[in-house]
Short mmCIF file of C-alpha atoms and ligand atoms in Angstrom, two decimals:
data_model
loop_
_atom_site.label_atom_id
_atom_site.label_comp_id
_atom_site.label_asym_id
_atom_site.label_seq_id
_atom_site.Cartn_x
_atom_site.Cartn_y
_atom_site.Cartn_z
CA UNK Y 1 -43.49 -62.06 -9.73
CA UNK Y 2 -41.35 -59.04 -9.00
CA UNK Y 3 -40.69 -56.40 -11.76
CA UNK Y 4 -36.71 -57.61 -11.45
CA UNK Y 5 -37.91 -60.79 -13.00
CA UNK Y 6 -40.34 -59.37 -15.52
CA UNK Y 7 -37.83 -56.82 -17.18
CA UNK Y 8 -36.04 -59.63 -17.89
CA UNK Y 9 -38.57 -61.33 -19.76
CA UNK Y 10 -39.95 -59.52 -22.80
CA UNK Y 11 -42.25 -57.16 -21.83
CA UNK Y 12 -44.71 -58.00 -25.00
CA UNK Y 13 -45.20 -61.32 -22.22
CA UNK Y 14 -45.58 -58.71 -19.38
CA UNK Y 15 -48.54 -56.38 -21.12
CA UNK Y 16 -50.28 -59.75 -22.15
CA UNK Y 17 -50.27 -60.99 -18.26
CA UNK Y 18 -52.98 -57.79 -17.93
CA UNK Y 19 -50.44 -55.27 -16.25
CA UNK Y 20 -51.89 -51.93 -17.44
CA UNK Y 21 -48.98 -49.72 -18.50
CA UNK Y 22 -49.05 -47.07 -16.11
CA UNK Y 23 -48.47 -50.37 -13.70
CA UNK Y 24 -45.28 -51.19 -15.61
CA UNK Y 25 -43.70 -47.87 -15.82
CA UNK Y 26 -43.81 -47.36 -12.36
CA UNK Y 27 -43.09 -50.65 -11.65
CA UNK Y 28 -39.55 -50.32 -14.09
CA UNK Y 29 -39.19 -46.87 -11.97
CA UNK Y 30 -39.01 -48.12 -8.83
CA UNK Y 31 -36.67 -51.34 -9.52
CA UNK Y 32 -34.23 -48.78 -11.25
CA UNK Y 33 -34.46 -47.01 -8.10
CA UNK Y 34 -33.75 -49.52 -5.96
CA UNK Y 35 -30.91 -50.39 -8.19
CA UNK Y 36 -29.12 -46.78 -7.91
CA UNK Y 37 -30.24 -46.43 -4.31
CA UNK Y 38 -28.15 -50.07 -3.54
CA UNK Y 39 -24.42 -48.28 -5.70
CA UNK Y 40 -21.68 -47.58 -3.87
CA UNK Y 41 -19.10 -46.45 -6.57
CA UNK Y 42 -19.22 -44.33 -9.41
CA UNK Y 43 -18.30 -47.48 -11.19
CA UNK Y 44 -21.32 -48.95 -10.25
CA UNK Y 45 -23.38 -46.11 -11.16
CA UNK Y 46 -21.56 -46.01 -14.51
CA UNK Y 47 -22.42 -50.08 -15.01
CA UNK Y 48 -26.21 -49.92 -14.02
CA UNK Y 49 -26.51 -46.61 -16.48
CA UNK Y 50 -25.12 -49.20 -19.27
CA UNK Y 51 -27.62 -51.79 -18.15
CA UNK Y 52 -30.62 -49.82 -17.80
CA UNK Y 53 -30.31 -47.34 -20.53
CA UNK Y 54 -26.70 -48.65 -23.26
CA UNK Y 55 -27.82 -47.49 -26.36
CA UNK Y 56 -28.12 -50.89 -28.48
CA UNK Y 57 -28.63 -53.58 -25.25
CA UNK Y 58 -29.68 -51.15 -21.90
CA UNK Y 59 -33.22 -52.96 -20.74
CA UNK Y 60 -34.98 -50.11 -20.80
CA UNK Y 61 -34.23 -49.63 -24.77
CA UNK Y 62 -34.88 -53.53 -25.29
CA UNK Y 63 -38.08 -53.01 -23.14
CA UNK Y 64 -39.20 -50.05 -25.14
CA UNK Y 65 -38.99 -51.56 -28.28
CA UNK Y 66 -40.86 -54.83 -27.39
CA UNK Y 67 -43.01 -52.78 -25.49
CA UNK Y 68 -44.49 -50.85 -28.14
CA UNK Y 69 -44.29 -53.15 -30.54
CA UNK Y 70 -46.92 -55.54 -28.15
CA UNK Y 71 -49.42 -52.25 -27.56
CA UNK Y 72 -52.64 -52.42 -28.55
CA UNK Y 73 -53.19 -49.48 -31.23
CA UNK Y 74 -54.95 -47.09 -29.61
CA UNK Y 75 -52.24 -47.36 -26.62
CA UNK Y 76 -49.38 -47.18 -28.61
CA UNK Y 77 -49.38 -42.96 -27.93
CA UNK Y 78 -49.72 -42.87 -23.94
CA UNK Y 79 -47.16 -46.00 -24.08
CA UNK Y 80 -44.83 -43.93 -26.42
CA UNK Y 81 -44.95 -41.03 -23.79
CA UNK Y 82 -44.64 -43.16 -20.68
CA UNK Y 83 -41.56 -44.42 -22.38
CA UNK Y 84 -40.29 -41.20 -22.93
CA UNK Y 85 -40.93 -39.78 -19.13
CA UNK Y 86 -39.64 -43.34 -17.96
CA UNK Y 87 -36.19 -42.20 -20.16
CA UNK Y 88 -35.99 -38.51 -18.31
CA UNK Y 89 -36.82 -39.55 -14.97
CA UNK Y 90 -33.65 -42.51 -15.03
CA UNK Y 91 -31.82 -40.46 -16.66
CA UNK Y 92 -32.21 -37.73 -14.12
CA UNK Y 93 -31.81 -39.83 -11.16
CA UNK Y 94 -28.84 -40.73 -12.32
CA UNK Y 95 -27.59 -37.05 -13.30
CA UNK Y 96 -28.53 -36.52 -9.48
CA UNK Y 97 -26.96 -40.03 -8.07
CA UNK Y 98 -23.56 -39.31 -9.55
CA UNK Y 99 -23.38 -35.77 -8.78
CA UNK Y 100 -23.71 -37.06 -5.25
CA UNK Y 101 -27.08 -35.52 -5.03
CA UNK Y 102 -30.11 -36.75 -3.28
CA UNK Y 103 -32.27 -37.60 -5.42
CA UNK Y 104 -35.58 -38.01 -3.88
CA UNK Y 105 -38.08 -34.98 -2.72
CA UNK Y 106 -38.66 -32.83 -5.58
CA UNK Y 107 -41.40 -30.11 -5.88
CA UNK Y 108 -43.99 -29.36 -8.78
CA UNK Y 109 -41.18 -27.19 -10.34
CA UNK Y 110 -38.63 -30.48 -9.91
CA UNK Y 111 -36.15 -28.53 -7.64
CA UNK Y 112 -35.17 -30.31 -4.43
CA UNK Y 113 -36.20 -28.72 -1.46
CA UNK Y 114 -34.19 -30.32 1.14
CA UNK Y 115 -30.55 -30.06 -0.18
CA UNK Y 116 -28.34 -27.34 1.53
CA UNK Y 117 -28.79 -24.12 -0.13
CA UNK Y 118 -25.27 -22.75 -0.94
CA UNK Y 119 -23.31 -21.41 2.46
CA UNK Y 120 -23.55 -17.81 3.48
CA UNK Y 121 -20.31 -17.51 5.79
CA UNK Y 122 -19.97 -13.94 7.87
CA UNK Y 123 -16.97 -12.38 7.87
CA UNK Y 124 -14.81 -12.58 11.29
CA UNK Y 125 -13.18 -9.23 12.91
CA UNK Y 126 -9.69 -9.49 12.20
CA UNK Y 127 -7.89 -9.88 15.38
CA UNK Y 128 -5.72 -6.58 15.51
CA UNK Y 129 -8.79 -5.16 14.83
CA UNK Y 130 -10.96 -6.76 17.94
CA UNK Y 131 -8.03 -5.40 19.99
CA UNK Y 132 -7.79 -1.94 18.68
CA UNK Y 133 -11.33 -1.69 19.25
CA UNK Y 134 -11.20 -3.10 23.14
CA UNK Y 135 -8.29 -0.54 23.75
CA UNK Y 136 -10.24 2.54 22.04
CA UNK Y 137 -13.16 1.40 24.10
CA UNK Y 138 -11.17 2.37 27.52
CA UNK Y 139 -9.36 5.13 26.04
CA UNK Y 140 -12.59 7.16 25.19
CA UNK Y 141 -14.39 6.97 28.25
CA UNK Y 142 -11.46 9.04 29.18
CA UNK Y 143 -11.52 11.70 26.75
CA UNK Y 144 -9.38 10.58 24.46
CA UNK Y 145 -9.87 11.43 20.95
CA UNK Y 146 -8.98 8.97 17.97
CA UNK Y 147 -6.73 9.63 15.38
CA UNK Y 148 -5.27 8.47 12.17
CA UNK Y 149 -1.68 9.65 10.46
CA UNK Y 150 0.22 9.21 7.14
CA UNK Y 151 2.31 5.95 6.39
CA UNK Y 152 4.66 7.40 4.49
CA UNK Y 153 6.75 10.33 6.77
CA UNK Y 154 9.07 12.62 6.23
CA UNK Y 155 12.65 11.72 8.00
CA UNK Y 156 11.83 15.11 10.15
CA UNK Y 157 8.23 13.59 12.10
CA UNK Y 158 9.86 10.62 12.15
CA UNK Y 159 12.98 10.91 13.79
CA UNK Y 160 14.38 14.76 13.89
CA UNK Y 161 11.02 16.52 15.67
CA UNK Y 162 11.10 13.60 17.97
CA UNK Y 163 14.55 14.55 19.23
CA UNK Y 164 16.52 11.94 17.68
CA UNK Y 165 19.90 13.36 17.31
CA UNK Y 166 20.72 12.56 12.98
CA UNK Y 167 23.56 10.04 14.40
CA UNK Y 168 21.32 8.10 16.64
CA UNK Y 169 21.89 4.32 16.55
CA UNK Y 170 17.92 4.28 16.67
CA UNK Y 171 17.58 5.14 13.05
CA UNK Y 172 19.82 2.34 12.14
CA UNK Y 173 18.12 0.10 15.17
CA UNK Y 174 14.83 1.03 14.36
CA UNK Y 175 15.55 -0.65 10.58
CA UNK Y 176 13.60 2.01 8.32
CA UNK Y 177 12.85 1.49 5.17
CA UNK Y 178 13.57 4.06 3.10
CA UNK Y 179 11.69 4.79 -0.04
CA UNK Y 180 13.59 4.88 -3.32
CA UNK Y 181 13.85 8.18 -5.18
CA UNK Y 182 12.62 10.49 -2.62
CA UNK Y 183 14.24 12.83 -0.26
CA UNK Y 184 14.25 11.03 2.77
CA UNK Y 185 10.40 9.64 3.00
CA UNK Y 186 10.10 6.52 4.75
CA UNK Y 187 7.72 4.07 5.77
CA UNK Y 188 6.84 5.10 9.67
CA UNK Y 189 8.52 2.88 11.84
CA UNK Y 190 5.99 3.97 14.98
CA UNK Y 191 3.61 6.06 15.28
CA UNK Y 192 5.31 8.58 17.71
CA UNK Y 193 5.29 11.29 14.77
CA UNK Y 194 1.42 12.06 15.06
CA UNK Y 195 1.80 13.30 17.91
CA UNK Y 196 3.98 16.02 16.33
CA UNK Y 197 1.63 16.46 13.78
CA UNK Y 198 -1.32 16.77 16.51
CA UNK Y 199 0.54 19.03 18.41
CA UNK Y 200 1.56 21.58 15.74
CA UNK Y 201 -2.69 21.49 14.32
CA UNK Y 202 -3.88 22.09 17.93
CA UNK Y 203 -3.28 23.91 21.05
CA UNK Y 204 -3.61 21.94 24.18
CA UNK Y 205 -4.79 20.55 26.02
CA UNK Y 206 -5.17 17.85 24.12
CA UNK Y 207 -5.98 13.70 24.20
CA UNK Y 208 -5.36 11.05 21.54
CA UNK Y 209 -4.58 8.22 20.99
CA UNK Y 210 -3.44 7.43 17.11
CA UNK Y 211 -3.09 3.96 15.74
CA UNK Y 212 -2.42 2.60 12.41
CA UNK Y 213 0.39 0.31 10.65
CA UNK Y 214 3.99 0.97 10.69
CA UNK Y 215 6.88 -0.68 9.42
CA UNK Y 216 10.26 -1.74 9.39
CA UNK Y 217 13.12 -3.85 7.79
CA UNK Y 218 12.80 -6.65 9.57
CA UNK Y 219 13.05 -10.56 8.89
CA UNK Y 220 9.65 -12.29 9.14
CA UNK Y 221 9.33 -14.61 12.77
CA UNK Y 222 7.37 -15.48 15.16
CA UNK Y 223 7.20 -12.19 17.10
CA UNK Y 224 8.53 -10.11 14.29
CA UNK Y 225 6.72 -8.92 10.95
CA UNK Y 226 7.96 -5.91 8.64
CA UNK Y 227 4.50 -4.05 8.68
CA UNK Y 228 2.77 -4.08 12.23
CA UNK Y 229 0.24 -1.70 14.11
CA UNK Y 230 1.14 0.34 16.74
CA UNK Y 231 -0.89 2.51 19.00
CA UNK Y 232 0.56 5.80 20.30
CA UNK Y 233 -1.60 7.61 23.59
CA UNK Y 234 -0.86 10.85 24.73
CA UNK Y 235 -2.00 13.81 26.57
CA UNK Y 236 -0.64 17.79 26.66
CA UNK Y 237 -1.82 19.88 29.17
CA UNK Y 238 -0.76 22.69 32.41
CA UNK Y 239 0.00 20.30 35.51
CA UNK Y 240 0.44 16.80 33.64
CA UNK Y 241 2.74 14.54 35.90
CA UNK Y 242 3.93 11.73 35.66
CA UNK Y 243 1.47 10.49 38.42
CA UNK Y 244 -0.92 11.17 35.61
CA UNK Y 245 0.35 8.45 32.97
CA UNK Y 246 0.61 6.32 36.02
CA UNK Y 247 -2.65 6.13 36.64
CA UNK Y 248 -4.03 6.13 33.66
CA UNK Y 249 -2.08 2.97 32.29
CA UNK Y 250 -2.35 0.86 35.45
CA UNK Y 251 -6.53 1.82 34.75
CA UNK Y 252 -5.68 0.90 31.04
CA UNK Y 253 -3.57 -2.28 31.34
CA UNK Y 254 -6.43 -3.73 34.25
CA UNK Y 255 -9.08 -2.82 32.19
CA UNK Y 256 -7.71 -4.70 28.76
CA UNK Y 257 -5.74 -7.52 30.61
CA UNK Y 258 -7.97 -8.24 33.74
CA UNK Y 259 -8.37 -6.37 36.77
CA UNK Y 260 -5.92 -8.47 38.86
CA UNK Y 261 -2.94 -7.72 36.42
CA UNK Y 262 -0.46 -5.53 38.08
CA UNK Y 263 1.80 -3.01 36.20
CA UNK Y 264 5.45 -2.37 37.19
CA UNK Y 265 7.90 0.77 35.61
CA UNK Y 266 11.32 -0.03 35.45
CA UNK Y 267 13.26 3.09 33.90
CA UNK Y 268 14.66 3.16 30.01
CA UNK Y 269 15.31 5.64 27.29
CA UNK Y 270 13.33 7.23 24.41
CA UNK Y 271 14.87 10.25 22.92
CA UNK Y 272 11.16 11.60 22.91
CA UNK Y 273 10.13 11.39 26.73
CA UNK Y 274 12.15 12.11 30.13
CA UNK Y 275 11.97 10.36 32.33
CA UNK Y 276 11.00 7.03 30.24
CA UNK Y 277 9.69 4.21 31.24
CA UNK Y 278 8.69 0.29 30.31
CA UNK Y 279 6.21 -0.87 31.73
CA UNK Y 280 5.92 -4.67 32.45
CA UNK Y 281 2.35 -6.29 33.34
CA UNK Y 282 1.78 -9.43 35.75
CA UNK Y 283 2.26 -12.40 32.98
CA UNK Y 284 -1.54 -12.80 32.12
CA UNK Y 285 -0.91 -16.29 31.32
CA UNK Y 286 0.37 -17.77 34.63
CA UNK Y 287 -0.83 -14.93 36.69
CA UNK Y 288 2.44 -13.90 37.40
CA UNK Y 289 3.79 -17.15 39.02
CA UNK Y 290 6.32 -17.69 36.02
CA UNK Y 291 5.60 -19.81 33.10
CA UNK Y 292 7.27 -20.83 29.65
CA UNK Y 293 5.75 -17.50 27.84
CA UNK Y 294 6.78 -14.48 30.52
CA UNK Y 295 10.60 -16.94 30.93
CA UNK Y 296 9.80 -17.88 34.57
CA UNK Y 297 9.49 -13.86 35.15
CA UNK Y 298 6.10 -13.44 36.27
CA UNK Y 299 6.17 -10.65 34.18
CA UNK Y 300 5.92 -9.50 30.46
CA UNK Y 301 6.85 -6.36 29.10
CA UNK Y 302 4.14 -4.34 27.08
CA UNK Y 303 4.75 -0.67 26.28
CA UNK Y 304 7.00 2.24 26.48
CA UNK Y 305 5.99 5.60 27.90
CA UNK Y 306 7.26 8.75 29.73
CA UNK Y 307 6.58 12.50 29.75
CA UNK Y 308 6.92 14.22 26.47
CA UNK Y 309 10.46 15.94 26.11
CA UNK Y 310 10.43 19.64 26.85
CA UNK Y 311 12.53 19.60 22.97
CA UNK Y 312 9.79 17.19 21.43
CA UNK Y 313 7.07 20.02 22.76
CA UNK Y 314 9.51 23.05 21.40
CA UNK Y 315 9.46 21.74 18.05
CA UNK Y 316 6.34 20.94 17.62
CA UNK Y 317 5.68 24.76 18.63
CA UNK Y 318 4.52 24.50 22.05
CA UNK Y 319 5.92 26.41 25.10
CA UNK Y 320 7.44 23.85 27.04
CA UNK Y 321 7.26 26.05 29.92
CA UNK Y 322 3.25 26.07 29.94
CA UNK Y 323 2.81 22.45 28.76
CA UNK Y 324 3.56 19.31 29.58
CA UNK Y 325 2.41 15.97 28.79
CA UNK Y 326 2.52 12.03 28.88
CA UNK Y 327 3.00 9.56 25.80
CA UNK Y 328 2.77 5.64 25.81
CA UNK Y 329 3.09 3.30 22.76
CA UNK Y 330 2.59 -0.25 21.96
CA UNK Y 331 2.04 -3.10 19.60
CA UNK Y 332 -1.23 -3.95 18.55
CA UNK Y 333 -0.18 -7.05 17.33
CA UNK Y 334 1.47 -8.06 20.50
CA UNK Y 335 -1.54 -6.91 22.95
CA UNK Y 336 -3.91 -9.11 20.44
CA UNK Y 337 -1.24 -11.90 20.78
CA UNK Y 338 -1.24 -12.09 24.76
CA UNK Y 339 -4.90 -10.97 25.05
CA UNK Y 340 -6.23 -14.29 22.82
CA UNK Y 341 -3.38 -16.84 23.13
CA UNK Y 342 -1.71 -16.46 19.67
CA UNK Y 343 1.70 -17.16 19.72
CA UNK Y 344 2.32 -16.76 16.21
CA UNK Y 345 2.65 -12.79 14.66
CA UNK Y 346 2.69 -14.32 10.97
CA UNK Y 347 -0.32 -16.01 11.23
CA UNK Y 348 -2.38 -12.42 11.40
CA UNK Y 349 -1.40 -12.40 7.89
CA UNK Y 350 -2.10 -15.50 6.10
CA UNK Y 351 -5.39 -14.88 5.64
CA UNK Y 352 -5.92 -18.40 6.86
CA UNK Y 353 -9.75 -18.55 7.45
CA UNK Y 354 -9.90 -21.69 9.94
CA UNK Y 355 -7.91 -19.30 12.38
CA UNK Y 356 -9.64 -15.97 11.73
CA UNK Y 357 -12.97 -17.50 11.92
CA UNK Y 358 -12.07 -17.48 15.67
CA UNK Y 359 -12.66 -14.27 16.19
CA UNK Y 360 -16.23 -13.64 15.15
N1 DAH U 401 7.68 4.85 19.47
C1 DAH U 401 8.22 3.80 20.31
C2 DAH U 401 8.58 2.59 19.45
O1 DAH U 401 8.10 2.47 18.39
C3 DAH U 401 7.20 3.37 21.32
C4 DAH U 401 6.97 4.43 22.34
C5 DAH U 401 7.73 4.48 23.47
C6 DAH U 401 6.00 5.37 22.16
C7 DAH U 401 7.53 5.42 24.45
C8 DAH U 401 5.80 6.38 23.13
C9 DAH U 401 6.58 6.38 24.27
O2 DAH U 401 4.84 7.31 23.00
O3 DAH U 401 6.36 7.33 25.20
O4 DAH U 401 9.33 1.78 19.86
#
């Protein structure tokens, strides 16, 4: 007769057929067990809970009752305590069952060895960050020097010492945000003023390359976001030509894009450098054979460089007549865009984990 038929009978019956009570206790055990193990819905946990152990009619309260009632006297304690461990342990397995819990392999000190201890996630690099670091890793080689500058500027590094005349449509263009209150501080809107600030603490010749956030009043897109990073290389020296910055970006942009990626400088204007140039890099997703991203071009444009103005030198106190020197500048943002396949600015600042866990 299986125990599913004896619990239903009285169990005073079930001690009198000889079953020793240590048999019926674990006999009870494992039919509850089989029970919980066979639920597939809370609601079915809930309903064998009220069957097993319901306060006035659960079978295991009926059981008890009959049960010790029908013990000889001198079993009556170990029964009583059987009962009570019988209680704990269903009760328990059903703590475990509806917490969605496994409730089988438990150790001496009744903790469950197997279940997943709690998740340990590492943090990811952020992706600005993975690129700053690939860039500073050619730059130093070099002899460049890494440096940091203030966020907040004074309208003079930003704009005036860089040999923007006070009417210049770039301070409009540029879309700086002022700050309320103080005598022309701003937010940086590049980070072309450290170079000022380099050049007036040191005397050439000198190699840096700056990077850090800048910032300006624009509307939130895909390729646009108000605060950004921007990385700013230059060099001061006797002799510096213009050969000199060529070189050394078609060496940077092969090293950080792929050493088949060809640069091309097509002349522009920066009231800081003459001559200027942009400089445009084979697209590195179609390998320059024109695709939706580089607009059938072949080609996408990356920085902005020339050699230093001869003014931008005098006022930062250096004889332009000695010196002479080379800056570039870029987006971060946009170099960690092309470099892993992001085509989205905004998302480096959602914090979203499922896509910065990319970039472990
Ligand atoms: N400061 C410029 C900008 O934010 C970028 C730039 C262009 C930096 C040319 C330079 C440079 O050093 O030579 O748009």
């Amino acid at each position: 007769m299986s125990i599913a038929e004896k619990t239903g009978r009285p169990i005073a019956d079930l001690l009198r057929e000889g079953d020793s009570a240590e048999d019926l206790y674990a006999g009870l055990r494992a039919q509850f067990e089989a029970e919980l193990r066979d639920t597939r819905t809370p609601e079915h946990t809930r309903a064998l809970r009220d069957r097993w152990l319901g306060r006035r009619s659960g079978l295991l309260t009926a059981a008890n009752e009959s049960w010790l009632k029908a013990a000889a006297r001198e079993l009556k304690p170990t029964v009583g305590k059987l009962q009570n461990q019988l209680k704990r342990d269903l009760e328990a397995a059903l703590q475990n069952a509806m917490q969605g819990a496994v409730s089988e392999p438990r150790d001496e000190a009744g903790l469950d060895p197997t279940l997943p201890g709690p998740e340990r996630t590492a943090g990811a690099v952020h992706p600005v960050r993975l690129a700053l670091e690939e860039v500073l890793d050619i730059f130093r080689p070099l002899g460049y020097t890494v440096a940091e500058g203030p966020e907040i500027e004074s309208f003079f590094y930003n704009f005036e010492a860089l040999n923007f005349p006070s009417d210049h449509p770039a301070v409009d263009e540029m879309d700086t945000l002022f700050l309320a209150g103080k005598e022309r501080a701003l937010l940086r809107t590049h980070t072309s003023p450290c170079q000022i600030r380099i050049m007036e603490a040191e005397s050439p010749p000198l190699r840096y390359v700056v990077h850090g956030k800048v910032y300006r009043n624009d509307t939130p897109d895909a390729t646009h976001s108000p605060m950004f990073h921007q990385l700013e290389m230059f060099a001061v020296g006797a002799d510096i030509t213009f050969g000199d910055l060529r070189g050394t970006l078609e060496h940077f942009v092969r090293r950080f894009f792929g050493p088949s990626t060809r640069a091309r400088f097509r002349p522009s204007y920066f009231p800081f450098t003459e001559p200027s140039a942009e400089v445009d890099i084979t697209c590195p997703f179609c390998s320059g054979h024109g695709c939706r991203i580089c607009k059938q071009t072949g080609y996408i444009e990356v920085l902005g460089c020339g050699m230093i103005d001869p003014n931008v030198l005098t006022n930062a106190g250096l004889d332009h007549e000695r010196f002479q020197g080379f800056a570039a500048g870029f987006g971060l943002d946009r170099f960690a865009m092309l470099r892993y396949g992001i085509d989205d600015i905004l998302q480096m600042y959602q914090g979203d984990t499922r896509f910065l866990r990319q970039f472990r």
